[in-house]
Coordinates of C-alpha atoms in Angstrom, one line a residue:
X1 CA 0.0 0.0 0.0
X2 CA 1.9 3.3 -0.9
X3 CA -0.1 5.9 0.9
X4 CA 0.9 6.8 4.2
X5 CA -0.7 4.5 6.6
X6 CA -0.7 7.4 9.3
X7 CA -3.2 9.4 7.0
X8 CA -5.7 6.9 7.0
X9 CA -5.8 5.6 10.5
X10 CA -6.1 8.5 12.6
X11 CA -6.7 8.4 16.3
X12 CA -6.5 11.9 17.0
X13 CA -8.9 13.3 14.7
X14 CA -12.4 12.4 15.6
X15 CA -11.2 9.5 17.5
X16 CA -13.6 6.2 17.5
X17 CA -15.1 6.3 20.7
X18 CA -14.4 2.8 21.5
X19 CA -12.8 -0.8 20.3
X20 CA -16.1 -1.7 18.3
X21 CA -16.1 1.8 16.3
X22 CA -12.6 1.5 15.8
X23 CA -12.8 -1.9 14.4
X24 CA -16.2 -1.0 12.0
X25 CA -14.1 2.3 10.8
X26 CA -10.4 0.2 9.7
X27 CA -11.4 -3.1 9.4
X28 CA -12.1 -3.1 5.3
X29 CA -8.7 -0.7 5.0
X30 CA -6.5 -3.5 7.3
X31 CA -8.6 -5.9 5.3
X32 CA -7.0 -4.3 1.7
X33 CA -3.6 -3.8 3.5
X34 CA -3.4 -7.4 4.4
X35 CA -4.5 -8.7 1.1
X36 CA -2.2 -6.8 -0.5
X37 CA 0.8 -9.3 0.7
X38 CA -0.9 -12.4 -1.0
X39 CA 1.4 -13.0 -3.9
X40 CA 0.1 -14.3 -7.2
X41 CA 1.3 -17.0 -9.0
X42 CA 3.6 -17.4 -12.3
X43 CA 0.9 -19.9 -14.1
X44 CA -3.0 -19.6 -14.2
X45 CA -3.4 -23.2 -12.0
X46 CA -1.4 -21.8 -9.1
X47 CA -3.6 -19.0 -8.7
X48 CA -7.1 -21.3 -9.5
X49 CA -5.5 -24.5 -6.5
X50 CA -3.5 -21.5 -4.2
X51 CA -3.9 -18.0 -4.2
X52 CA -7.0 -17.0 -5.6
X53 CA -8.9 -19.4 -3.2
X54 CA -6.7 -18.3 -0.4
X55 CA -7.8 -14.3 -1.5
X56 CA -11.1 -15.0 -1.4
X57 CA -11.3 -16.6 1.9
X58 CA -8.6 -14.0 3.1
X59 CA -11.1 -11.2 1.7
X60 CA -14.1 -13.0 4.4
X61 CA -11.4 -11.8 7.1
X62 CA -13.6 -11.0 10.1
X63 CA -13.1 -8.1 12.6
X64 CA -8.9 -7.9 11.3
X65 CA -8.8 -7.0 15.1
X66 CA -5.1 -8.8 15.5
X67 CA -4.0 -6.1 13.1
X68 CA -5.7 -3.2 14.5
X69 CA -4.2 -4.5 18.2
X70 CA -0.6 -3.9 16.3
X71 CA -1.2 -0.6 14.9
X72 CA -2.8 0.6 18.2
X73 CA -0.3 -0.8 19.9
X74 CA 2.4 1.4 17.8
X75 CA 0.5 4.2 17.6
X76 CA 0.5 4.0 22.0
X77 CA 4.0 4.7 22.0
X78 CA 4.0 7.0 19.5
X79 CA 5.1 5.0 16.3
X80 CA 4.9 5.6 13.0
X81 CA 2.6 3.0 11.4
X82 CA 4.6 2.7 8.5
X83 CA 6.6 0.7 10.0
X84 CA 4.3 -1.6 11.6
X85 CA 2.0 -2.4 8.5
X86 CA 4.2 -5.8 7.5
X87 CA 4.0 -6.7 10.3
X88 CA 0.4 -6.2 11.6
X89 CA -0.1 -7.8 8.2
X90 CA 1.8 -11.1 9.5
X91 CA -0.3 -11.7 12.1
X92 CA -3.4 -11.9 10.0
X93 CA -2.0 -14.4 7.5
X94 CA -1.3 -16.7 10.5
X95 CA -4.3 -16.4 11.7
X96 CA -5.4 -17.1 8.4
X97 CA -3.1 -20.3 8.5
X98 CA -4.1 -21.1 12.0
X99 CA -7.8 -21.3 11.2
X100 CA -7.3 -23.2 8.0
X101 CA -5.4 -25.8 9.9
X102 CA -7.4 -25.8 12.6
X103 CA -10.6 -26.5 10.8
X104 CA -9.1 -29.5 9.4
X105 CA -8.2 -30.8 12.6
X106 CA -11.8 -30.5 14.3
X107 CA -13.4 -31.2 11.1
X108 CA -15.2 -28.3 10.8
X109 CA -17.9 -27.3 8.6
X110 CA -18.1 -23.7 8.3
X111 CA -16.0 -20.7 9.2
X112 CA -17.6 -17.0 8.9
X113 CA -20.7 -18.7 7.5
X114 CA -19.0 -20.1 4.3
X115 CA -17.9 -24.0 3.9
X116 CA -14.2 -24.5 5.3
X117 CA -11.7 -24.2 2.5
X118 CA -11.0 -28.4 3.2
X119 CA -14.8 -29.0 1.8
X120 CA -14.7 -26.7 -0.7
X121 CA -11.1 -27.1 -2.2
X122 CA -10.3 -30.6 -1.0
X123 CA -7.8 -31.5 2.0
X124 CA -4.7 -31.6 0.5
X125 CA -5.4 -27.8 -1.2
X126 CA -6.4 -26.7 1.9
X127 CA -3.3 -28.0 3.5
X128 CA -1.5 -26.4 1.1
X129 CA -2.8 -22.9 1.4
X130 CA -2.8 -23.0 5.2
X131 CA 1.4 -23.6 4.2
X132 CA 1.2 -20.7 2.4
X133 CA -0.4 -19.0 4.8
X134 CA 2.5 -19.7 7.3
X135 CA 5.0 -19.0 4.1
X136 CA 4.1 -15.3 4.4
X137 CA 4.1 -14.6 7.9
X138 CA 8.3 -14.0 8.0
X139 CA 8.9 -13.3 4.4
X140 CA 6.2 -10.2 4.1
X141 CA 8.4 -8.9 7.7
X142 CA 11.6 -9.8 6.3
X143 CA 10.7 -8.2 2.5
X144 CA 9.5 -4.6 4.3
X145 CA 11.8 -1.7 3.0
X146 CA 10.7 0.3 5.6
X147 CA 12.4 -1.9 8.8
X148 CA 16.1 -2.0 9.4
X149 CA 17.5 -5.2 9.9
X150 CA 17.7 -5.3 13.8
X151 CA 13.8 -4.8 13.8
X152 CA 13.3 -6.9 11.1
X153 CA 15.2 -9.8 13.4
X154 CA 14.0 -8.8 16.2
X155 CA 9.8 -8.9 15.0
X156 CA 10.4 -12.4 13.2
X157 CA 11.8 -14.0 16.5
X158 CA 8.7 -12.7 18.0
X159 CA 6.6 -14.4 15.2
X160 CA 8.7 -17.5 15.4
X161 CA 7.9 -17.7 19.2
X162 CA 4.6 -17.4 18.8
X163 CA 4.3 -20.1 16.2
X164 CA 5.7 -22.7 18.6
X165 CA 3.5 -21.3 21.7
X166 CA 0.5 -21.5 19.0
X167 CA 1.0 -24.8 18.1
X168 CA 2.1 -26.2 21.8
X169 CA -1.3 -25.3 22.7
X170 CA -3.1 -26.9 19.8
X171 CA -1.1 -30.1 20.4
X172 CA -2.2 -29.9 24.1
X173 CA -6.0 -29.3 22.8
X174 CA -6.1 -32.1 20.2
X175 CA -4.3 -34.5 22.7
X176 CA -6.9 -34.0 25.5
X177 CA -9.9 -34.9 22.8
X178 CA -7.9 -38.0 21.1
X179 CA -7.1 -39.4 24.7
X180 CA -10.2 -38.2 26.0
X181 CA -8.7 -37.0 28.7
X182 CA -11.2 -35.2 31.7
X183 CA -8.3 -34.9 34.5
X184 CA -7.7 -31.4 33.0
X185 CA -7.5 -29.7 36.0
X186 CA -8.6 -25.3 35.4
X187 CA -4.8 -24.7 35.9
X188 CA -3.9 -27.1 32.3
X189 CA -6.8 -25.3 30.2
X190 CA -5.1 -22.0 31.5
X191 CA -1.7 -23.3 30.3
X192 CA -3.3 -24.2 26.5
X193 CA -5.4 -21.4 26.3
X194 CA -2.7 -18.8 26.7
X195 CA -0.2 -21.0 24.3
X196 CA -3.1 -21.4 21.9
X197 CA -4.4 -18.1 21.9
X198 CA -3.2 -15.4 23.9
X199 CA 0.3 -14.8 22.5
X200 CA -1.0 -14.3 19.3
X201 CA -4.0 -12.8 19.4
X202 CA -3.0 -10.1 22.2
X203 CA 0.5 -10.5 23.3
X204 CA 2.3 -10.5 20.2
X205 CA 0.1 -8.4 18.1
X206 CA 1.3 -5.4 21.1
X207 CA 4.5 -6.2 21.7
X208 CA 5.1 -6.3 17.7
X209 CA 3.2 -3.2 17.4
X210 CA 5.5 -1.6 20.5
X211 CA 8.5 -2.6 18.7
X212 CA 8.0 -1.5 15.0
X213 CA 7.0 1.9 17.3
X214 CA 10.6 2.6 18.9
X215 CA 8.9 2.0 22.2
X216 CA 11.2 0.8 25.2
X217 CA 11.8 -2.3 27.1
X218 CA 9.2 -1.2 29.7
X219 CA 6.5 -0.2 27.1
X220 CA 6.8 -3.6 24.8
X221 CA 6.8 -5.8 27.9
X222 CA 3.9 -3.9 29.8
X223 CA 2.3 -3.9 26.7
X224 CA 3.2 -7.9 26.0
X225 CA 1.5 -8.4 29.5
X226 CA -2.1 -6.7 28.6
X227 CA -1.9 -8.7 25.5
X228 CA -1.5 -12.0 27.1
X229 CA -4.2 -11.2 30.1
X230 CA -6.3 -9.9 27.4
X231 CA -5.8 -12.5 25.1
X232 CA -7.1 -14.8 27.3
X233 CA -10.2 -13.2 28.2
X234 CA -10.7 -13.1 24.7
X235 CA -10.1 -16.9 24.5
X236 CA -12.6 -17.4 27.6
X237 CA -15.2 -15.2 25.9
X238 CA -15.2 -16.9 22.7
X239 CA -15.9 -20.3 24.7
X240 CA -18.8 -18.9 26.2
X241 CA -20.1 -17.1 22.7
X242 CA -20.3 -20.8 21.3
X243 CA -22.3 -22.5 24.6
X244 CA -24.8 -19.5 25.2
X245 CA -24.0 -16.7 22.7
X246 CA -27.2 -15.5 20.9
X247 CA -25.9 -14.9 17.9
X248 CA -23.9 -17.7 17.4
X249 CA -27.4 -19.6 18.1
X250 CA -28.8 -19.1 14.8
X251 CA -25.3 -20.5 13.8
X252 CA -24.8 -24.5 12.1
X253 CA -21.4 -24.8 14.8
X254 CA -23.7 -23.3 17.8
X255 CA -22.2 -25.3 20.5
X256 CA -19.8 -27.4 18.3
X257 CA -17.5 -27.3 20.9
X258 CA -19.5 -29.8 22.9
X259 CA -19.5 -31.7 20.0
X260 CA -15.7 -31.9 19.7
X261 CA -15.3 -32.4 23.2
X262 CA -13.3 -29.2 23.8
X263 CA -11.5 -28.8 27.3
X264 CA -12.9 -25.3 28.0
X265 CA -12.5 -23.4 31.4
X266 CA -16.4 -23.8 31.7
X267 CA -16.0 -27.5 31.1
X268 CA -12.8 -28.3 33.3
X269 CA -14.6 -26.4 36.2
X270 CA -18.0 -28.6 35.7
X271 CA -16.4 -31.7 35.7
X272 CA -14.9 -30.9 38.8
X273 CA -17.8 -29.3 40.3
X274 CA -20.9 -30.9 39.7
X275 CA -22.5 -34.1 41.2
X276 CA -20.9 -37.3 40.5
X277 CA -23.7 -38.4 38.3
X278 CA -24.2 -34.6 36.2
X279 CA -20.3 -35.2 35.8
X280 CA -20.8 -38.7 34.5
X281 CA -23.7 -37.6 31.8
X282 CA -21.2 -34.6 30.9
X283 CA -18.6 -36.7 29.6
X284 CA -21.1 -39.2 28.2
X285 CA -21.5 -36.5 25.6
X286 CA -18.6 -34.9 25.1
X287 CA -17.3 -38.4 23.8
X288 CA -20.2 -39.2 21.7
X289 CA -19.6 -36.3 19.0
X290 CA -23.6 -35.7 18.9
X291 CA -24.7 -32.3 17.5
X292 CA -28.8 -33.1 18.7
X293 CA -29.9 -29.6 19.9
X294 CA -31.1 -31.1 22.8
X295 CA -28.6 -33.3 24.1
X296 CA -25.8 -30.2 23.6
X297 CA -28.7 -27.7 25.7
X298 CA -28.7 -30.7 28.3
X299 CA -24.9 -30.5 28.7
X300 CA -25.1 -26.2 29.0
X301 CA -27.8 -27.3 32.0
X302 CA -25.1 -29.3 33.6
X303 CA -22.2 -26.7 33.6
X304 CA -24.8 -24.0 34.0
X305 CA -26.0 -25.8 37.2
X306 CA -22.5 -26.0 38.2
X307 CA -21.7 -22.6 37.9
X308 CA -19.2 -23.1 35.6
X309 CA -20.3 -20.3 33.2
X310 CA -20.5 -18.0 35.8
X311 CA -17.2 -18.8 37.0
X312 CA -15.7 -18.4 33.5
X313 CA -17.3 -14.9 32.5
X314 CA -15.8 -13.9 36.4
X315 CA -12.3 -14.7 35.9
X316 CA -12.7 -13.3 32.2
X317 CA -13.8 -9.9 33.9
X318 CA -11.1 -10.4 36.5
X319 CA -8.2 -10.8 33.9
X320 CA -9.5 -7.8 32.6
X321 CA -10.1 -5.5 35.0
X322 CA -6.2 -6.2 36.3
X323 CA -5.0 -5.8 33.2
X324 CA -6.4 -2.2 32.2
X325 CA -5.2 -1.1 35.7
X326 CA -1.7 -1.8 35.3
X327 CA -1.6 -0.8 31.4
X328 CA -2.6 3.0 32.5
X329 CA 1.0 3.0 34.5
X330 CA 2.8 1.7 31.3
X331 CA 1.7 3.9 28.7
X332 CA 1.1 7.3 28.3
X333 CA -2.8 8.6 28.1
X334 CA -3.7 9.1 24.5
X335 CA -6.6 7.9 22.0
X336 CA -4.8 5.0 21.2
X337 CA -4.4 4.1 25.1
X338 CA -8.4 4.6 25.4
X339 CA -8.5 2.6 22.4
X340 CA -6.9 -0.6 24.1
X341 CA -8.7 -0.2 26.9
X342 CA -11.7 -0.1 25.4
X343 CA -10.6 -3.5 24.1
X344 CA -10.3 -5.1 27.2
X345 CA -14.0 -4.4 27.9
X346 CA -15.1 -5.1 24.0
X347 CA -13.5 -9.2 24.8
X348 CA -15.5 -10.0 27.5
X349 CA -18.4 -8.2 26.7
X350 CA -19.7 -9.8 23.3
X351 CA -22.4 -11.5 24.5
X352 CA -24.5 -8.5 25.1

């Protein structure tokens, strides 16, 4: 993108007054920016079997709110988002990977109301683009004229980190479901979720976003630190969204986690909570991979009468709450600082 990035994100000048308006105002322009790093291919059949399918379901992106995280983040410590656009851009395509992946591995159905790309390309194809996916996530860092080598380095070990926490926690969170394992104790979802989820879908994003911005040690680790607390909030809420969120109800995964037999916080905390016979009926369906309506609404009762969703939106709010305290000694007050702590409430509020 050659215009100046600082031009068209602006947090100064009729600032959005929270996370959601900031998302609905830059999400299409982060959308473009990101879409812009997707090669194309040297003969018509790579782009028909790689990048044209990967474009399209790069273009049904979502809320691009990893990448808005980074540039917020940047623009905190009083960056130039220039410099951060690479790679605010490499956190989307491995996002992009990590869902592509992942749907293979619970096998999925849809993602953002369309067919996952492994039922409507094949498995193999959607292997392969999830690869790409990864491909890009150093090279569009490493290929970004406007970085000098040490940040350059520096931002790609924090990608390559995050790669390996990402995919310790997915092996921990397929394991549990092959083995069907239910002595996960809350303390082991906590350990997955943050490997899973947080590092890259607060922690990194930040940190990244405080690096490409000059900030110092202080700033980038205080800044990490939100991330990570915020991130898993963010993991927590999404949990929730798919046992009791309404408008995941009227979606065709409402509840598929029950269905997979996910190890949430909610359903770590039931099985250790409820009565011995509520706990035996639980994992009676979490190993039977049904998706009836009315067997996945009896096993909500059961956590429900636990209070296992209560617990989980508490500690959500908790992480939260912590977090925005201590972020208001690390950074300096500006819109961008209102921004991320707008944020904080906007992940553990989505079921309203």
């Amino acid at each position: 993108m050659s215009a100046d990035i600082n031009k068209l994100i602006s947090l100064v000048d009729n600032p959005p007054a929270n996370f959601q308006e900031y998302l609905d105002k830059y999400a299409g322009l982060i959308g473009d920016l990101v879409n812009s790093y997707i090669p194309s291919g040297d003969h018509p059949d790579m782009d028909r079997y790689l990048y044209s399918p990967l474009m399209e379901y790069s273009k049904n992106g979502g809320k691009r709110h990893r990448p808005l995280i980074a540039m917020a983040g940047c623009l905190a410590v009083g960056g130039d988002l220039n410099r951060a656009m690479s790679s605010a851009a490499a956190i989307e395509h491995f996002h992009t990977a990590a869902l592509i992946h992942d749907d293979i591995a619970d096998d999925a159905e849809l993602r953002r109301g369309e067919p996952c790309l492994h039922l409507s390309e094949g498995l193999g194809l959607a292997i392969n683009m999830g690869d790409l996916g990864l491909s890009l996530v150093n090279g569009t860092v490493i290929n970004d004229p406007a970085l000098d080598d040490a940040t350059k380095v520096r931002v790609v070990m924090e990608l390559i980190e995050m790669t390996r926490r990402t995919i310790e926690g997915q092996a921990m969170d397929i394991g549990w479901a092959r083995d069907e394992r239910y002595d996960i104790a809350p303390d082991d979802y906590l350990c997955m979720a943050i490997h899973k989820t947080a590092h890259y879908s607060g922690a990194v994003p930040l940190a990244i976003g405080a690096i490409c911005g000059g900030a110092n040690e202080t700033q980038i680790e205080g800044l990490r630190a939100y991330g990570l607390d915020t991130g898993l909030a963010f993991q927590i809420q999404d949990d929730l969204l798919n046992l009791i969120g309404t408008e995941e109800s009227a979606k065709k995964d409402f509840r598929s986690d029950i269905t997979e037999g996910k190890r949430t916080l909610v359903v770590v905390h039931a099985l250790k909570h409820c009565a011995p016979e509520q706990r035996e009926r639980l994992i009676e369906i979490l190993s039977d991979k049904t998706k009836d309506p009315e067997v996945l609404a009896e096993a909500v009762d059961i956590m429900q009468s636990a209070g296992s969703i209560e617990y989980a939106r508490n500690y959500a709010l908790e992480l939260t709450n912590a977090a925005k305290e201590r972020l208001v000694g690390v950074v300096e007050p500006s819109p961008a600082r209102d921004i991320l702590i707008s944020m904080a409430d906007w992940f553990v509020s989505r079921l309203e």
